[in-house]
Short mmCIF file of C-alpha atoms in Angstrom, two decimals:
data_model
loop_
_atom_site.label_atom_id
_atom_site.label_comp_id
_atom_site.label_asym_id
_atom_site.label_seq_id
_atom_site.Cartn_x
_atom_site.Cartn_y
_atom_site.Cartn_z
CA GLY A 1098 90.91 174.25 30.21
CA ALA A 1099 93.73 174.66 32.40
CA VAL A 1100 95.48 177.92 30.75
CA VAL A 1101 98.12 179.60 32.61
CA SER A 1102 99.23 183.19 31.55
CA GLN A 1103 102.18 185.21 32.21
CA HIS A 1104 102.42 188.93 31.86
CA PRO A 1105 104.46 190.58 30.49
CA SER A 1106 105.74 188.30 27.55
CA TRP A 1107 108.76 190.15 27.28
CA VAL A 1108 110.30 193.08 29.38
CA ILE A 1109 113.53 195.15 29.00
CA CYS A 1110 114.68 197.20 31.89
CA LYS A 1111 117.62 198.97 33.11
CA SER A 1112 120.07 197.70 35.61
CA GLY A 1113 119.40 198.14 39.21
CA THR A 1114 115.68 198.33 38.81
CA SER A 1115 112.99 195.84 39.76
CA VAL A 1116 110.56 193.71 37.54
CA LYS A 1117 107.50 192.07 38.61
CA ILE A 1118 106.20 189.09 36.39
CA GLU A 1119 102.82 187.89 36.84
CA CYS A 1120 101.45 184.24 36.61
CA ARG A 1121 97.87 183.81 36.56
CA SER A 1122 95.54 180.58 36.30
CA LEU A 1123 92.85 181.48 34.25
CA ASP A 1124 90.27 178.78 34.68
CA PHE A 1125 91.48 176.92 37.58
CA GLN A 1126 92.65 177.52 41.16
CA ALA A 1127 96.25 176.72 41.95
CA THR A 1128 97.31 176.34 45.52
CA THR A 1129 100.91 175.49 44.03
CA MET A 1130 102.51 177.44 41.30
CA PHE A 1131 106.19 176.74 40.24
CA TRP A 1132 108.90 179.27 38.91
CA TYR A 1133 111.52 178.17 36.55
CA ARG A 1134 114.36 179.74 34.61
CA GLN A 1135 115.83 179.11 31.36
CA PHE A 1136 118.98 180.20 29.69
CA PRO A 1137 119.35 180.00 25.95
CA LYS A 1138 119.59 176.36 24.95
CA GLN A 1139 119.30 175.11 28.37
CA SER A 1140 116.83 173.15 30.28
CA LEU A 1141 114.50 174.39 32.93
CA MET A 1142 115.80 175.07 36.27
CA LEU A 1143 113.34 175.44 39.20
CA MET A 1144 113.71 178.40 41.19
CA ALA A 1145 111.02 178.09 43.64
CA THR A 1146 107.75 176.57 44.52
CA SER A 1147 104.97 178.94 45.52
CA ASN A 1148 102.14 177.76 47.77
CA GLU A 1149 99.07 180.23 48.22
CA GLY A 1150 98.93 182.00 51.62
CA SER A 1151 102.57 180.83 52.67
CA LYS A 1152 106.14 181.51 51.78
CA ALA A 1153 107.58 180.30 48.84
CA THR A 1154 110.16 177.46 48.92
CA TYR A 1155 113.31 178.32 47.12
CA GLU A 1156 115.78 175.89 45.77
CA GLN A 1157 119.21 175.79 46.72
CA GLY A 1158 121.35 178.58 45.41
CA VAL A 1159 118.57 180.88 44.52
CA GLU A 1160 118.53 184.08 46.22
CA LYS A 1161 115.33 184.51 47.84
CA ASP A 1162 115.97 188.38 48.68
CA LYS A 1163 116.55 188.96 44.93
CA PHE A 1164 113.69 186.85 43.45
CA LEU A 1165 110.83 187.44 45.62
CA ILE A 1166 107.70 185.43 45.24
CA ASN A 1167 104.34 186.26 46.42
CA HIS A 1168 101.10 183.94 46.01
CA ALA A 1169 98.41 185.95 47.48
CA SER A 1170 95.50 184.22 45.64
CA LEU A 1171 94.46 181.02 44.34
CA THR A 1172 95.17 182.46 40.62
CA LEU A 1173 97.89 184.66 41.01
CA SER A 1174 101.55 184.41 41.81
CA THR A 1175 104.26 187.14 41.20
CA LEU A 1176 108.02 186.95 40.70
CA THR A 1177 109.88 190.30 41.50
CA VAL A 1178 113.43 190.41 40.43
CA THR A 1179 114.83 193.19 42.36
CA SER A 1180 117.95 195.18 41.71
CA ALA A 1181 118.05 193.61 38.16
CA HIS A 1182 121.45 192.80 36.55
CA PRO A 1183 122.53 191.84 33.12
CA GLU A 1184 123.00 188.04 34.54
CA ASP A 1185 119.37 188.16 35.36
CA SER A 1186 118.62 188.41 31.80
CA SER A 1187 116.87 185.00 31.28
CA PHE A 1188 113.53 183.30 30.17
CA TYR A 1189 111.20 182.87 33.22
CA ILE A 1190 108.53 180.18 33.07
CA CYS A 1191 105.86 179.52 35.53
CA SER A 1192 103.55 176.74 35.91
CA ALA A 1193 100.62 175.83 37.85
CA LYS A 1194 99.20 172.77 39.58
CA THR A 1195 95.67 172.02 40.47
CA PRO A 1196 94.61 171.41 44.05
CA GLY A 1197 94.86 168.08 45.78
CA GLN A 1198 97.60 165.57 46.32
CA GLY A 1199 96.23 163.38 43.59
CA ALA A 1200 96.98 166.22 40.89
CA ILE A 1201 100.17 165.34 38.96
CA PHE A 1202 100.05 167.89 36.18
CA GLN A 1203 101.53 171.22 35.85
CA PHE A 1204 100.18 173.72 33.46
CA PHE A 1205 102.73 175.94 31.91
CA GLY A 1206 102.42 179.51 31.14
CA PRO A 1207 104.10 181.13 27.79
CA GLY A 1208 107.04 182.65 29.61
CA THR A 1209 108.54 185.94 30.26
CA ARG A 1210 111.68 187.22 28.52
CA LEU A 1211 113.65 189.28 30.77
CA THR A 1212 116.51 191.60 29.31
CA VAL A 1213 118.45 193.86 31.58
CA LEU A 1214 120.45 196.39 30.05
CA ALA B 283 117.92 163.73 44.78
CA GLN B 284 116.37 162.33 41.63
CA THR B 285 118.55 162.95 38.42
CA VAL B 286 117.33 163.05 34.70
CA THR B 287 119.76 162.31 31.75
CA GLN B 288 119.27 163.12 28.30
CA SER B 289 122.44 161.87 26.24
CA GLN B 290 121.39 163.23 22.76
CA PRO B 291 121.89 167.08 22.35
CA GLU B 292 120.55 166.86 18.83
CA MET B 293 118.49 164.49 16.61
CA SER B 294 117.43 164.68 13.17
CA VAL B 295 114.58 162.82 11.50
CA GLN B 296 113.31 162.70 7.94
CA GLU B 297 109.54 163.67 7.61
CA ALA B 298 107.40 160.54 7.78
CA GLU B 299 110.11 158.47 9.56
CA THR B 300 110.43 157.30 13.06
CA VAL B 301 112.86 158.76 15.59
CA THR B 302 113.38 157.64 19.18
CA LEU B 303 114.88 159.98 21.98
CA SER B 304 116.73 158.41 25.00
CA CYS B 305 115.97 159.47 28.46
CA THR B 306 117.62 157.81 31.80
CA TYR B 307 116.89 158.83 35.43
CA ASP B 308 118.02 157.96 38.64
CA THR B 309 115.77 157.60 41.76
CA SER B 310 115.47 155.47 45.00
CA GLU B 311 111.60 155.91 44.95
CA SER B 312 109.28 153.15 43.68
CA ASP B 313 106.36 155.59 42.93
CA TYR B 314 106.88 158.44 40.45
CA TYR B 315 105.80 159.87 37.32
CA LEU B 316 107.74 160.52 34.11
CA PHE B 317 106.81 162.66 31.31
CA TRP B 318 108.02 163.97 28.01
CA TYR B 319 107.26 167.81 27.22
CA LYS B 320 107.82 169.45 23.99
CA GLN B 321 109.11 173.15 23.64
CA PRO B 322 108.56 174.47 20.30
CA PRO B 323 110.29 177.80 19.04
CA SER B 324 107.37 179.63 20.72
CA ARG B 325 108.93 178.22 23.96
CA GLN B 326 105.45 177.23 25.49
CA MET B 327 105.89 173.75 27.37
CA ILE B 328 103.63 171.32 25.92
CA LEU B 329 102.92 167.93 27.65
CA VAL B 330 103.32 165.01 25.16
CA ILE B 331 103.03 162.04 27.09
CA ARG B 332 103.14 160.59 30.76
CA GLN B 333 103.87 157.21 32.48
CA GLU B 334 102.96 156.16 35.68
CA ALA B 335 105.87 154.14 37.15
CA TYR B 336 103.29 151.38 38.63
CA LYS B 337 102.14 150.84 35.03
CA GLN B 338 103.84 148.31 33.22
CA GLN B 339 102.22 149.16 30.10
CA ASN B 340 103.86 151.88 28.01
CA ALA B 341 101.91 154.82 27.37
CA THR B 342 100.90 155.91 23.87
CA GLU B 343 99.33 159.13 22.38
CA ASN B 344 98.67 158.69 18.72
CA ARG B 345 102.17 158.96 17.09
CA PHE B 346 103.84 159.15 20.24
CA SER B 347 104.95 156.16 22.39
CA VAL B 348 107.14 155.46 25.46
CA ASN B 349 109.57 152.74 26.06
CA PHE B 350 109.28 152.37 29.90
CA GLN B 351 112.04 150.10 31.22
CA LYS B 352 111.65 150.53 35.10
CA ALA B 353 114.51 148.34 36.27
CA ALA B 354 116.92 149.82 33.74
CA LYS B 355 115.61 153.42 34.46
CA SER B 356 114.94 154.34 31.09
CA PHE B 357 112.06 156.04 29.47
CA SER B 358 112.56 156.62 25.56
CA LEU B 359 110.18 158.57 23.29
CA LYS B 360 109.35 157.11 19.95
CA ILE B 361 107.70 159.60 17.30
CA SER B 362 106.28 157.80 14.59
CA ASP B 363 105.35 159.36 10.92
CA SER B 364 107.56 162.36 12.05
CA GLN B 365 105.90 165.71 11.00
CA LEU B 366 107.44 169.12 10.37
CA GLY B 367 105.68 170.36 13.56
CA ASP B 368 107.48 167.90 15.66
CA ALA B 369 110.69 169.96 15.19
CA ALA B 370 111.04 171.48 18.65
CA MET B 371 113.42 170.71 21.87
CA TYR B 372 112.07 167.83 24.06
CA PHE B 373 112.51 167.42 27.50
CA CYS B 374 112.25 164.27 29.77
CA ALA B 375 110.96 165.19 33.40
CA TYR B 376 110.41 163.14 36.62
CA ARG B 377 107.91 163.81 39.34
CA SER B 378 107.72 162.28 42.51
CA ALA B 379 104.45 160.27 43.68
CA PRO B 380 101.47 162.51 44.64
CA GLY B 381 101.81 163.12 48.33
CA THR B 382 105.36 164.08 48.09
CA ALA B 383 106.73 167.04 46.56
CA SER B 384 105.50 167.70 43.36
CA LYS B 385 108.07 169.66 41.67
CA LEU B 386 109.65 168.43 38.21
CA THR B 387 113.06 167.56 37.58
CA PHE B 388 113.90 168.10 33.86
CA GLY B 389 116.63 166.61 31.57
CA THR B 390 118.85 168.83 29.38
CA GLY B 391 116.90 168.13 26.39
CA THR B 392 116.97 167.00 23.11
CA ARG B 393 116.72 169.20 20.15
CA LEU B 394 114.88 167.52 17.20
CA GLN B 395 114.93 168.56 13.79
CA VAL B 396 112.73 167.22 10.96
CA THR B 397 113.71 167.45 7.47
CA LEU B 398 112.07 167.03 3.97
#
């Protein structure tokens, strides 16, 4: 159980276009999802926390107008990179947390590699 | 804000041997969780082991065990009988106690190589 999927697994786009990445919890309801960014040979950096039915909370330094997050249902959160540029090329990982304040685990998706030409 | 430090960018161990990966953290909280995650070349994050700060007993999961020193704010991972499949990036992570912000703070990672 506790499987999280991401789609697509990789995407190549032209500079200036927008790209949407989906994160789905397949066998549980996730009231909270997280979006991370990982550059090559670096750690995971939290971009934002997404709560179902409310606005996402962005970490300091993350442009909310550039990285649009929508968590419209208990099993789906989307990250849209708007007007993508080469510097947005990175590995994007989502994770999902089961409901309840007692839940401590995050279950990670397999990641999406974004390349902006 | 909490910080997590992994001072070993790379480590190497021979197959069947034991290796210890270091992690220190800084926090003013008394209740929290610590995790070790493994990221193999597939880049899928895999939970290796977790430790609740209120527990004095060190967590153990098969060949993986931790040495949790709360006063020293140290949380090292010991891998016994290392296997080729253990080769990966290992990240130490901190999480505040339930009821608070549930985000994870990761260290910079340690790349573990396993040699024959």
